[in-house]
PDB file of C-alpha atoms in Angstrom:
ATOM      1  CA  MET I   1       0.000   0.000   0.000  1.00 98.00           C
ATOM      2  CA  VAL I   2       1.034   3.599  -0.635  1.00 98.00           C
ATOM      3  CA  SER I   3       0.370   6.192   2.063  1.00 98.00           C
ATOM      4  CA  ILE I   4      -0.171   9.679   0.654  1.00 98.00           C
ATOM      5  CA  VAL I   5       0.197  12.421   3.260  1.00 98.00           C
ATOM      6  CA  VAL I   6      -1.550  15.689   2.387  1.00 98.00           C
ATOM      7  CA  PRO I   7      -1.057  18.672   4.728  1.00 98.00           C
ATOM      8  CA  VAL I   8      -4.111  20.922   4.403  1.00 98.00           C
ATOM      9  CA  TYR I   9      -4.227  24.568   5.418  1.00 97.00           C
ATOM     10  CA  ASN I  10      -6.759  27.025   3.956  1.00 97.00           C
ATOM     11  CA  ALA I  11      -6.708  25.203   0.636  1.00 96.00           C
ATOM     12  CA  GLU I  12     -10.422  25.318  -0.229  1.00 97.00           C
ATOM     13  CA  LYS I  13      -9.801  26.836  -3.669  1.00 95.00           C
ATOM     14  CA  TYR I  14      -7.890  23.856  -5.087  1.00 96.00           C
ATOM     15  CA  LEU I  15      -8.427  21.024  -2.600  1.00 97.00           C
ATOM     16  CA  GLU I  16     -11.141  19.319  -4.666  1.00 97.00           C
ATOM     17  CA  ASP I  17      -8.840  19.171  -7.707  1.00 96.00           C
ATOM     18  CA  CYS I  18      -6.127  17.623  -5.573  1.00 97.00           C
ATOM     19  CA  LEU I  19      -8.414  14.970  -4.110  1.00 98.00           C
ATOM     20  CA  ILE I  20      -9.873  14.016  -7.476  1.00 97.00           C
ATOM     21  CA  SER I  21      -6.354  13.391  -8.774  1.00 97.00           C
ATOM     22  CA  LEU I  22      -5.690  11.098  -5.797  1.00 98.00           C
ATOM     23  CA  VAL I  23      -8.878   9.038  -5.619  1.00 98.00           C
ATOM     24  CA  ASP I  24      -8.792   8.509  -9.412  1.00 98.00           C
ATOM     25  CA  GLN I  25      -5.281   7.011  -9.360  1.00 98.00           C
ATOM     26  CA  THR I  26      -4.933   3.864 -11.471  1.00 98.00           C
ATOM     27  CA  TYR I  27      -3.053   2.341  -8.525  1.00 98.00           C
ATOM     28  CA  GLU I  28      -5.900   1.822  -6.067  1.00 97.00           C
ATOM     29  CA  ASN I  29      -4.084   0.340  -3.061  1.00 98.00           C
ATOM     30  CA  ILE I  30      -3.574   3.683  -1.354  1.00 98.00           C
ATOM     31  CA  GLU I  31      -4.504   5.480   1.824  1.00 98.00           C
ATOM     32  CA  ILE I  32      -4.925   9.246   1.666  1.00 98.00           C
ATOM     33  CA  ILE I  33      -4.047  10.901   4.974  1.00 98.00           C
ATOM     34  CA  LEU I  34      -5.525  14.408   5.079  1.00 98.00           C
ATOM     35  CA  VAL I  35      -4.158  16.458   7.968  1.00 98.00           C
ATOM     36  CA  ASP I  36      -6.125  19.656   8.473  1.00 98.00           C
ATOM     37  CA  ASP I  37      -3.674  22.037  10.110  1.00 98.00           C
ATOM     38  CA  GLY I  38      -6.214  24.302  11.796  1.00 97.00           C
ATOM     39  CA  SER I  39      -7.729  25.693   8.590  1.00 97.00           C
ATOM     40  CA  VAL I  40     -10.114  28.635   9.051  1.00 97.00           C
ATOM     41  CA  ASP I  41     -11.738  28.328   5.628  1.00 97.00           C
ATOM     42  CA  ASP I  42     -13.891  25.474   4.276  1.00 97.00           C
ATOM     43  CA  SER I  43     -10.993  23.013   3.914  1.00 98.00           C
ATOM     44  CA  GLY I  44     -11.877  20.927   6.966  1.00 97.00           C
ATOM     45  CA  ARG I  45     -15.455  20.375   5.810  1.00 98.00           C
ATOM     46  CA  ILE I  46     -14.273  19.439   2.301  1.00 98.00           C
ATOM     47  CA  CYS I  47     -11.912  16.841   3.800  1.00 98.00           C
ATOM     48  CA  ASP I  48     -14.691  15.318   5.880  1.00 98.00           C
ATOM     49  CA  CYS I  49     -17.077  15.157   2.906  1.00 98.00           C
ATOM     50  CA  TRP I  50     -14.532  13.284   0.826  1.00 98.00           C
ATOM     51  CA  ALA I  51     -13.807  10.850   3.647  1.00 98.00           C
ATOM     52  CA  GLU I  52     -17.495   9.931   3.642  1.00 97.00           C
ATOM     53  CA  LYS I  53     -17.313   9.142  -0.093  1.00 96.00           C
ATOM     54  CA  ASP I  54     -14.061   7.117  -0.120  1.00 98.00           C
ATOM     55  CA  ASP I  55     -12.996   4.862   2.749  1.00 97.00           C
ATOM     56  CA  ARG I  56      -9.335   5.157   1.692  1.00 98.00           C
ATOM     57  CA  ILE I  57      -9.372   8.747   2.978  1.00 98.00           C
ATOM     58  CA  ILE I  58      -8.536   9.341   6.637  1.00 98.00           C
ATOM     59  CA  VAL I  59      -8.954  12.860   8.028  1.00 98.00           C
ATOM     60  CA  TYR I  60      -7.301  14.385  11.068  1.00 98.00           C
ATOM     61  CA  HIS I  61      -8.001  17.868  12.411  1.00 98.00           C
ATOM     62  CA  LYS I  62      -5.441  19.556  14.629  1.00 98.00           C
ATOM     63  CA  LYS I  63      -4.341  22.993  15.754  1.00 97.00           C
ATOM     64  CA  ASN I  64      -2.224  25.051  13.384  1.00 97.00           C
ATOM     65  CA  GLU I  65       1.469  24.184  13.733  1.00 97.00           C
ATOM     66  CA  GLY I  66       2.894  24.622  10.231  1.00 96.00           C
ATOM     67  CA  VAL I  67       3.659  22.289   7.352  1.00 97.00           C
ATOM     68  CA  SER I  68       6.607  20.449   8.945  1.00 97.00           C
ATOM     69  CA  ALA I  69       4.677  19.474  12.078  1.00 98.00           C
ATOM     70  CA  THR I  70       1.713  18.542   9.893  1.00 98.00           C
ATOM     71  CA  ARG I  71       3.753  16.246   7.665  1.00 98.00           C
ATOM     72  CA  ASN I  72       5.346  14.661  10.736  1.00 98.00           C
ATOM     73  CA  PHE I  73       1.853  14.056  12.124  1.00 98.00           C
ATOM     74  CA  GLY I  74       0.940  12.282   8.875  1.00 98.00           C
ATOM     75  CA  ILE I  75       4.120  10.193   8.847  1.00 98.00           C
ATOM     76  CA  GLN I  76       3.314   8.818  12.299  1.00 98.00           C
ATOM     77  CA  ARG I  77      -0.029   7.529  11.018  1.00 98.00           C
ATOM     78  CA  ALA I  78       1.145   6.048   7.705  1.00 98.00           C
ATOM     79  CA  ARG I  79       0.536   2.299   7.317  1.00 98.00           C
ATOM     80  CA  GLY I  80       1.749   1.776   3.748  1.00 98.00           C
ATOM     81  CA  LYS I  81       4.985   0.186   2.575  1.00 98.00           C
ATOM     82  CA  PHE I  82       5.558   3.298   0.469  1.00 98.00           C
ATOM     83  CA  LEU I  83       5.082   6.947   1.375  1.00 98.00           C
ATOM     84  CA  MET I  84       4.344  10.057  -0.687  1.00 98.00           C
ATOM     85  CA  PHE I  85       3.638  13.698   0.091  1.00 98.00           C
ATOM     86  CA  VAL I  86       1.226  15.803  -1.938  1.00 98.00           C
ATOM     87  CA  ASP I  87       0.420  19.464  -1.300  1.00 97.00           C
ATOM     88  CA  ALA I  88      -3.270  20.291  -1.040  1.00 97.00           C
ATOM     89  CA  ASP I  89      -3.288  22.661  -4.023  1.00 95.00           C
ATOM     90  CA  ASP I  90      -1.381  20.328  -6.370  1.00 96.00           C
ATOM     91  CA  MET I  91      -2.305  17.325  -8.512  1.00 96.00           C
ATOM     92  CA  LEU I  92      -0.843  14.001  -9.577  1.00 97.00           C
ATOM     93  CA  VAL I  93      -1.020  12.560 -13.066  1.00 96.00           C
ATOM     94  CA  LEU I  94      -3.601   9.790 -12.707  1.00 97.00           C
ATOM     95  CA  ASN I  95      -1.121   6.958 -13.319  1.00 97.00           C
ATOM     96  CA  ALA I  96       1.719   8.565 -11.332  1.00 97.00           C
ATOM     97  CA  VAL I  97       1.536   6.264  -8.302  1.00 98.00           C
ATOM     98  CA  GLU I  98       1.298   3.157 -10.499  1.00 98.00           C
ATOM     99  CA  TYR I  99       4.421   4.072 -12.450  1.00 98.00           C
ATOM    100  CA  MET I 100       6.438   5.080  -9.398  1.00 98.00           C
ATOM    101  CA  VAL I 101       5.623   1.858  -7.543  1.00 98.00           C
ATOM    102  CA  LYS I 102       6.513  -0.229 -10.609  1.00 98.00           C
ATOM    103  CA  GLU I 103       9.881   1.474 -10.985  1.00 97.00           C
ATOM    104  CA  ILE I 104      10.910   1.295  -7.326  1.00 97.00           C
ATOM    105  CA  ILE I 105      10.174  -2.455  -7.330  1.00 97.00           C
ATOM    106  CA  LYS I 106      11.657  -3.206 -10.740  1.00 96.00           C
ATOM    107  CA  ASN I 107      14.921  -1.421  -9.953  1.00 96.00           C
ATOM    108  CA  ASN I 108      15.111  -2.658  -6.346  1.00 95.00           C
ATOM    109  CA  SER I 109      15.610   0.935  -5.286  1.00 95.00           C
ATOM    110  CA  GLU I 110      14.683   2.899  -2.181  1.00 96.00           C
ATOM    111  CA  LEU I 111      13.600   6.100  -3.889  1.00 98.00           C
ATOM    112  CA  VAL I 112      11.810   7.184  -7.054  1.00 98.00           C
ATOM    113  CA  VAL I 113      11.785  10.805  -8.191  1.00 97.00           C
ATOM    114  CA  CYS I 114       9.801  12.304 -11.052  1.00 96.00           C
ATOM    115  CA  LYS I 115       9.821  15.679 -12.755  1.00 93.00           C
ATOM    116  CA  TYR I 116       7.235  18.265 -11.825  1.00 92.00           C
ATOM    117  CA  GLN I 117       5.617  21.067 -13.780  1.00 88.00           C
ATOM    118  CA  SER I 118       3.495  24.113 -13.058  1.00 83.00           C
ATOM    119  CA  GLN I 119       1.749  24.409 -16.433  1.00 78.00           C
ATOM    120  CA  ASP I 120      -0.365  22.258 -18.760  1.00 76.00           C
ATOM    121  CA  TYR I 121      -1.606  19.561 -16.402  1.00 81.00           C
ATOM    122  CA  GLU I 122      -1.820  16.241 -18.247  1.00 82.00           C
ATOM    123  CA  LYS I 123      -4.115  13.611 -16.689  1.00 89.00           C
ATOM    124  CA  ASN I 124      -2.374  10.512 -18.039  1.00 89.00           C
ATOM    125  CA  ILE I 125       0.987   9.593 -19.513  1.00 92.00           C
ATOM    126  CA  ARG I 126       1.565   6.496 -21.606  1.00 93.00           C
ATOM    127  CA  GLU I 127       3.902   3.997 -20.005  1.00 91.00           C
ATOM    128  CA  SER I 128       5.681   3.552 -23.332  1.00 92.00           C
ATOM    129  CA  ASN I 129       6.624   7.244 -23.176  1.00 93.00           C
ATOM    130  CA  LEU I 130       8.316   7.009 -19.776  1.00 95.00           C
ATOM    131  CA  ARG I 131      11.997   7.909 -19.731  1.00 96.00           C
ATOM    132  CA  ILE I 132      13.789   6.177 -16.870  1.00 97.00           C
ATOM    133  CA  GLU I 133      17.354   6.524 -15.625  1.00 95.00           C
ATOM    134  CA  LEU I 134      19.305   5.587 -12.495  1.00 95.00           C
ATOM    135  CA  ILE I 135      21.082   8.378 -10.661  1.00 92.00           C
ATOM    136  CA  LEU I 136      24.037   7.901  -8.320  1.00 91.00           C
ATOM    137  CA  LYS I 137      23.810   9.426  -4.849  1.00 90.00           C
ATOM    138  CA  GLU I 138      26.456  12.066  -5.561  1.00 90.00           C
ATOM    139  CA  ASP I 139      24.664  13.225  -8.703  1.00 92.00           C
ATOM    140  CA  TYR I 140      21.369  13.217  -6.814  1.00 94.00           C
ATOM    141  CA  LEU I 141      22.851  15.497  -4.140  1.00 95.00           C
ATOM    142  CA  ARG I 142      24.208  17.786  -6.842  1.00 93.00           C
ATOM    143  CA  GLU I 143      20.742  17.958  -8.413  1.00 93.00           C
ATOM    144  CA  MET I 144      19.223  18.875  -5.047  1.00 94.00           C
ATOM    145  CA  MET I 145      21.675  21.744  -4.651  1.00 94.00           C
ATOM    146  CA  ILE I 146      21.582  23.100  -8.219  1.00 90.00           C
ATOM    147  CA  PRO I 147      18.616  21.612 -10.122  1.00 87.00           C
ATOM    148  CA  GLU I 148      19.131  20.832 -13.800  1.00 86.00           C
ATOM    149  CA  LYS I 149      16.694  17.944 -14.344  1.00 84.00           C
ATOM    150  CA  ASN I 150      13.646  19.643 -12.779  1.00 80.00           C
ATOM    151  CA  ILE I 151      13.905  17.376  -9.728  1.00 85.00           C
ATOM    152  CA  ALA I 152      14.994  19.916  -7.087  1.00 87.00           C
ATOM    153  CA  ALA I 153      14.831  19.060  -3.382  1.00 94.00           C
ATOM    154  CA  PHE I 154      11.082  18.991  -2.782  1.00 95.00           C
ATOM    155  CA  VAL I 155       9.369  16.009  -1.139  1.00 97.00           C
ATOM    156  CA  TYR I 156       6.185  16.005  -3.176  1.00 94.00           C
ATOM    157  CA  ASN I 157       7.618  14.449  -6.372  1.00 96.00           C
ATOM    158  CA  ARG I 158       9.072  11.407  -4.632  1.00 98.00           C
ATOM    159  CA  LEU I 159       8.119   7.889  -3.521  1.00 98.00           C
ATOM    160  CA  TYR I 160       9.862   6.772  -0.316  1.00 98.00           C
ATOM    161  CA  LEU I 161      10.118   3.542   1.648  1.00 98.00           C
ATOM    162  CA  THR I 162       8.203   4.044   4.884  1.00 98.00           C
ATOM    163  CA  GLN I 163      10.428   1.556   6.711  1.00 98.00           C
ATOM    164  CA  ILE I 164      13.542   3.715   6.238  1.00 98.00           C
ATOM    165  CA  ILE I 165      11.750   6.846   7.438  1.00 98.00           C
ATOM    166  CA  MET I 166      10.431   5.075  10.527  1.00 98.00           C
ATOM    167  CA  GLU I 167      13.525   3.073  11.468  1.00 98.00           C
ATOM    168  CA  LYS I 168      15.926   5.975  10.946  1.00 98.00           C
ATOM    169  CA  ASN I 169      13.519   8.452  12.577  1.00 98.00           C
ATOM    170  CA  ILE I 170      13.626  10.862   9.649  1.00 98.00           C
ATOM    171  CA  ARG I 171      11.324  13.805  10.275  1.00 98.00           C
ATOM    172  CA  PHE I 172      10.916  17.411   9.185  1.00 98.00           C
ATOM    173  CA  ASN I 173      12.773  19.945  11.333  1.00 97.00           C
ATOM    174  CA  GLN I 174      10.085  22.221  12.772  1.00 96.00           C
ATOM    175  CA  ASN I 175      12.580  25.043  13.361  1.00 95.00           C
ATOM    176  CA  VAL I 176      13.176  25.353   9.622  1.00 96.00           C
ATOM    177  CA  GLN I 177      10.719  27.303   7.488  1.00 93.00           C
ATOM    178  CA  VAL I 178      12.596  27.272   4.184  1.00 94.00           C
ATOM    179  CA  CYS I 179      14.424  24.242   2.705  1.00 95.00           C
ATOM    180  CA  GLU I 180      12.951  21.820   5.251  1.00 97.00           C
ATOM    181  CA  ASP I 181      12.401  19.483   2.277  1.00 97.00           C
ATOM    182  CA  THR I 182      16.107  19.602   1.472  1.00 97.00           C
ATOM    183  CA  LEU I 183      17.146  18.425   4.927  1.00 97.00           C
ATOM    184  CA  PHE I 184      14.542  15.649   4.957  1.00 98.00           C
ATOM    185  CA  ASN I 185      15.761  14.386   1.562  1.00 98.00           C
ATOM    186  CA  TYR I 186      19.409  14.631   2.575  1.00 97.00           C
ATOM    187  CA  GLU I 187      18.834  12.575   5.707  1.00 97.00           C
ATOM    188  CA  TYR I 188      16.920   9.980   3.689  1.00 98.00           C
ATOM    189  CA  MET I 189      19.672   9.921   1.053  1.00 96.00           C
ATOM    190  CA  LYS I 190      22.163   8.521   3.580  1.00 94.00           C
ATOM    191  CA  PHE I 191      20.356   5.174   3.570  1.00 95.00           C
ATOM    192  CA  ILE I 192      19.876   4.538  -0.151  1.00 94.00           C
ATOM    193  CA  LYS I 193      22.034   3.091  -2.927  1.00 90.00           C
ATOM    194  CA  ASN I 194      20.660   4.868  -5.961  1.00 88.00           C
ATOM    195  CA  VAL I 195      17.711   6.875  -7.225  1.00 95.00           C
ATOM    196  CA  VAL I 196      15.288   6.010 -10.003  1.00 97.00           C
ATOM    197  CA  PHE I 197      14.520   9.145 -12.004  1.00 97.00           C
ATOM    198  CA  ILE I 198      11.380   9.290 -14.129  1.00 97.00           C
ATOM    199  CA  ASN I 199      12.142  11.995 -16.659  1.00 95.00           C
ATOM    200  CA  ASN I 200       8.459  12.841 -17.091  1.00 95.00           C
ATOM    201  CA  ALA I 201       6.325  15.335 -15.190  1.00 94.00           C
ATOM    202  CA  LEU I 202       3.976  13.236 -13.053  1.00 96.00           C
ATOM    203  CA  TYR I 203       3.340  15.980 -10.505  1.00 96.00           C
ATOM    204  CA  PHE I 204       1.538  19.265 -11.198  1.00 95.00           C
ATOM    205  CA  TYR I 205       2.642  22.043  -8.898  1.00 91.00           C
ATOM    206  CA  ARG I 206       0.808  25.327  -8.337  1.00 87.00           C
ATOM    207  CA  ILE I 207       3.189  28.149  -7.492  1.00 73.00           C
ATOM    208  CA  ASN I 208       2.075  29.947  -4.349  1.00 65.00           C
ATOM    209  CA  VAL I 209       3.521  33.441  -4.679  1.00 50.00           C
ATOM    210  CA  GLY I 210       2.529  34.142  -1.077  1.00 52.00           C
ATOM    211  CA  SER I 211       4.731  31.412   0.368  1.00 52.00           C
ATOM    212  CA  THR I 212       7.874  32.289   2.300  1.00 46.00           C
ATOM    213  CA  MET I 213      10.080  30.693  -0.352  1.00 50.00           C
ATOM    214  CA  PHE I 214       8.670  32.645  -3.278  1.00 51.00           C
ATOM    215  CA  LYS I 215       8.164  36.042  -1.645  1.00 56.00           C
ATOM    216  CA  LYS I 216      10.661  38.385  -3.237  1.00 64.00           C
ATOM    217  CA  GLU I 217      11.014  40.625  -0.209  1.00 71.00           C
ATOM    218  CA  MET I 218      13.398  39.832   2.622  1.00 77.00           C
ATOM    219  CA  ASN I 219      11.838  37.638   5.280  1.00 85.00           C
ATOM    220  CA  PRO I 220      13.610  36.448   8.457  1.00 88.00           C
ATOM    221  CA  ALA I 221      12.170  32.959   7.924  1.00 92.00           C
ATOM    222  CA  LYS I 222      14.454  32.621   4.912  1.00 94.00           C
ATOM    223  CA  LEU I 223      17.453  32.694   7.234  1.00 94.00           C
ATOM    224  CA  THR I 224      16.413  29.328   8.669  1.00 95.00           C
ATOM    225  CA  ALA I 225      17.629  27.651   5.465  1.00 96.00           C
ATOM    226  CA  ASN I 226      21.152  28.028   6.804  1.00 96.00           C
ATOM    227  CA  ILE I 227      20.232  25.637   9.620  1.00 96.00           C
ATOM    228  CA  VAL I 228      19.806  23.096   6.823  1.00 97.00           C
ATOM    229  CA  PHE I 229      23.094  23.851   5.089  1.00 97.00           C
ATOM    230  CA  ASP I 230      25.025  23.823   8.381  1.00 97.00           C
ATOM    231  CA  LYS I 231      23.495  20.493   9.382  1.00 97.00           C
ATOM    232  CA  MET I 232      24.323  18.909   6.035  1.00 97.00           C
ATOM    233  CA  LEU I 233      27.896  20.192   6.097  1.00 97.00           C
ATOM    234  CA  ASP I 234      28.378  18.927   9.649  1.00 97.00           C
ATOM    235  CA  ASP I 235      26.848  15.523   8.935  1.00 95.00           C
ATOM    236  CA  THR I 236      29.105  14.486   6.064  1.00 95.00           C
ATOM    237  CA  ASP I 237      32.748  13.464   6.226  1.00 95.00           C
ATOM    238  CA  SER I 238      32.991  13.443   2.433  1.00 95.00           C
ATOM    239  CA  LEU I 239      34.945  16.393   1.053  1.00 96.00           C
ATOM    240  CA  GLU I 240      33.206  15.965  -2.301  1.00 95.00           C
ATOM    241  CA  GLU I 241      29.785  16.145  -0.659  1.00 96.00           C
ATOM    242  CA  LYS I 242      30.807  19.217   1.318  1.00 96.00           C
ATOM    243  CA  LYS I 243      31.799  20.976  -1.903  1.00 96.00           C
ATOM    244  CA  ILE I 244      28.511  20.084  -3.585  1.00 96.00           C
ATOM    245  CA  ILE I 245      26.516  21.336  -0.585  1.00 97.00           C
ATOM    246  CA  ALA I 246      28.624  24.507  -0.470  1.00 97.00           C
ATOM    247  CA  VAL I 247      27.627  25.417  -4.034  1.00 96.00           C
ATOM    248  CA  GLY I 248      23.947  25.261  -3.121  1.00 96.00           C
ATOM    249  CA  CYS I 249      24.584  27.096   0.134  1.00 97.00           C
ATOM    250  CA  ILE I 250      26.418  29.963  -1.561  1.00 97.00           C
ATOM    251  CA  ALA I 251      23.853  30.225  -4.367  1.00 95.00           C
ATOM    252  CA  TYR I 252      21.044  30.532  -1.827  1.00 95.00           C
ATOM    253  CA  ASN I 253      22.881  33.097   0.288  1.00 95.00           C
ATOM    254  CA  VAL I 254      23.802  35.213  -2.740  1.00 95.00           C
ATOM    255  CA  ILE I 255      20.085  35.657  -3.425  1.00 93.00           C
ATOM    256  CA  LEU I 256      19.378  36.223   0.268  1.00 93.00           C
ATOM    257  CA  LEU I 257      22.067  38.872   0.624  1.00 92.00           C
ATOM    258  CA  MET I 258      20.826  40.654  -2.503  1.00 91.00           C
ATOM    259  CA  GLN I 259      17.394  40.867  -0.885  1.00 91.00           C
ATOM    260  CA  MET I 260      18.883  42.150   2.377  1.00 90.00           C
ATOM    261  CA  TYR I 261      20.544  45.027   0.538  1.00 89.00           C
ATOM    262  CA  LYS I 262      17.546  45.719  -1.705  1.00 88.00           C
ATOM    263  CA  TYR I 263      15.041  45.917   1.151  1.00 88.00           C
ATOM    264  CA  GLY I 264      17.301  47.652   3.637  1.00 85.00           C
ATOM    265  CA  TRP I 265      17.637  44.811   6.138  1.00 86.00           C
ATOM    266  CA  LYS I 266      19.252  46.297   9.256  1.00 79.00           C
ATOM    267  CA  GLU I 267      20.044  43.266  11.392  1.00 84.00           C
ATOM    268  CA  CYS I 268      23.840  43.223  11.287  1.00 80.00           C
ATOM    269  CA  ASN I 269      24.120  39.780  12.899  1.00 87.00           C
ATOM    270  CA  ASP I 270      21.953  38.318  10.131  1.00 90.00           C
ATOM    271  CA  TYR I 271      24.153  40.008   7.569  1.00 88.00           C
ATOM    272  CA  LEU I 272      27.290  38.484   9.104  1.00 89.00           C
ATOM    273  CA  ILE I 273      25.753  35.000   9.177  1.00 91.00           C
ATOM    274  CA  VAL I 274      24.841  35.221   5.508  1.00 93.00           C
ATOM    275  CA  LYS I 275      28.212  36.692   4.536  1.00 92.00           C
ATOM    276  CA  ASN I 276      30.045  33.882   6.349  1.00 93.00           C
ATOM    277  CA  HIS I 277      28.077  31.321   4.358  1.00 96.00           C
ATOM    278  CA  LEU I 278      29.493  32.863   1.176  1.00 95.00           C
ATOM    279  CA  LYS I 279      32.993  31.883   2.271  1.00 94.00           C
ATOM    280  CA  ILE I 280      32.467  28.107   2.269  1.00 95.00           C
ATOM    281  CA  TYR I 281      34.461  26.588  -0.639  1.00 95.00           C
ATOM    282  CA  PRO I 282      34.131  29.713  -2.840  1.00 94.00           C
ATOM    283  CA  ILE I 283      36.347  28.257  -5.573  1.00 94.00           C
ATOM    284  CA  GLU I 284      33.905  25.382  -6.024  1.00 94.00           C
ATOM    285  CA  PHE I 285      31.098  27.886  -6.488  1.00 95.00           C
ATOM    286  CA  ILE I 286      32.995  29.812  -9.152  1.00 95.00           C
ATOM    287  CA  LYS I 287      33.871  26.560 -10.954  1.00 93.00           C
ATOM    288  CA  SER I 288      30.302  25.209 -10.787  1.00 92.00           C
ATOM    289  CA  LYS I 289      27.632  25.263 -13.487  1.00 88.00           C
ATOM    290  CA  ILE I 290      25.682  27.942 -11.650  1.00 90.00           C
ATOM    291  CA  ARG I 291      24.455  30.761 -13.880  1.00 89.00           C
ATOM    292  CA  PHE I 292      27.071  33.418 -14.640  1.00 92.00           C
ATOM    293  CA  LYS I 293      25.008  36.286 -13.221  1.00 91.00           C
ATOM    294  CA  TYR I 294      25.095  34.669  -9.775  1.00 90.00           C
ATOM    295  CA  LYS I 295      28.874  34.366  -9.946  1.00 94.00           C
ATOM    296  CA  ILE I 296      29.133  38.057 -10.777  1.00 94.00           C
ATOM    297  CA  GLY I 297      26.682  38.857  -7.992  1.00 91.00           C
ATOM    298  CA  TYR I 298      28.762  36.780  -5.607  1.00 93.00           C
ATOM    299  CA  LEU I 299      31.972  38.656  -6.435  1.00 93.00           C
ATOM    300  CA  ILE I 300      30.255  42.027  -6.008  1.00 92.00           C
ATOM    301  CA  LEU I 301      28.640  41.059  -2.712  1.00 91.00           C
ATOM    302  CA  MET I 302      31.945  39.862  -1.266  1.00 90.00           C
ATOM    303  CA  ILE I 303      33.413  43.376  -1.486  1.00 89.00           C
ATOM    304  CA  MET I 304      30.321  45.354  -0.472  1.00 86.00           C
ATOM    305  CA  PRO I 305      30.281  46.852   3.034  1.00 81.00           C
ATOM    306  CA  LYS I 306      27.711  45.605   5.515  1.00 71.00           C
ATOM    307  CA  PRO I 307      24.486  47.631   5.730  1.00 67.00           C
ATOM    308  CA  LYS I 308      24.453  50.376   8.326  1.00 65.00           C
ATOM    309  CA  GLY I 309      22.386  49.344  11.341  1.00 57.00           C
TER     310      GLY I 309
END
């Protein structure tokens, strides 16, 4: 069975679309765990109505604690051999679960990742059109840091083994508000051999411009991403892994520091923390495949004075 954990918070606008894409999956041996994170709109009622129509849907209502706590709540109640996460405003291709389960079994792997898209939702994809490849752990980490295959470091376009998550006690860090997915995937990555990549978009993602990640203004929550980078750098003894992580860390902090200057951020300690994260393996960043404009931005930021507090 596949457990699909769906954190729900004020998602009434798109929740029905999401649930239709789940209950209509060609792979029927699923449980859909809807965790209502204290919604104040009609989301809770919609969840309950769907649970009455489909006995594979289990609904929990709890106080608002944020997406990480809500996903952790869902993990604790998952009964399936496999585990997926779906956001309440997104949709799966209707044969997505079927294909991902087939590939994880066929390749004797511990993780399947598919592409995602935010335009032109396609309900079904022919199996004959699937493009499959195996990715080594090092290349997978590199893709999480600097995405090139449209995989990125999200959790919603992946199929996990529940046993690994439970036995290794892998959970979302509730102190992290940005890049919590990255840390979860990194900790899971330690216990796998390879990754099956489905080079087709099986997940449809709606961009929420109001989310912390996509807000263009400076937001203190964005600083919590450095908890993730620091943890990853501390956890690995591999110099090669440290260099790969450093590229992602510097790229993120270049953007963050640009926003601090643009919006007149005055917290000098925050500035120093971000600036220090630009000094981790800088040569690797310059040598990487990161876009040229970010390298130029990096060089400029390194010589700029700190903002006046």
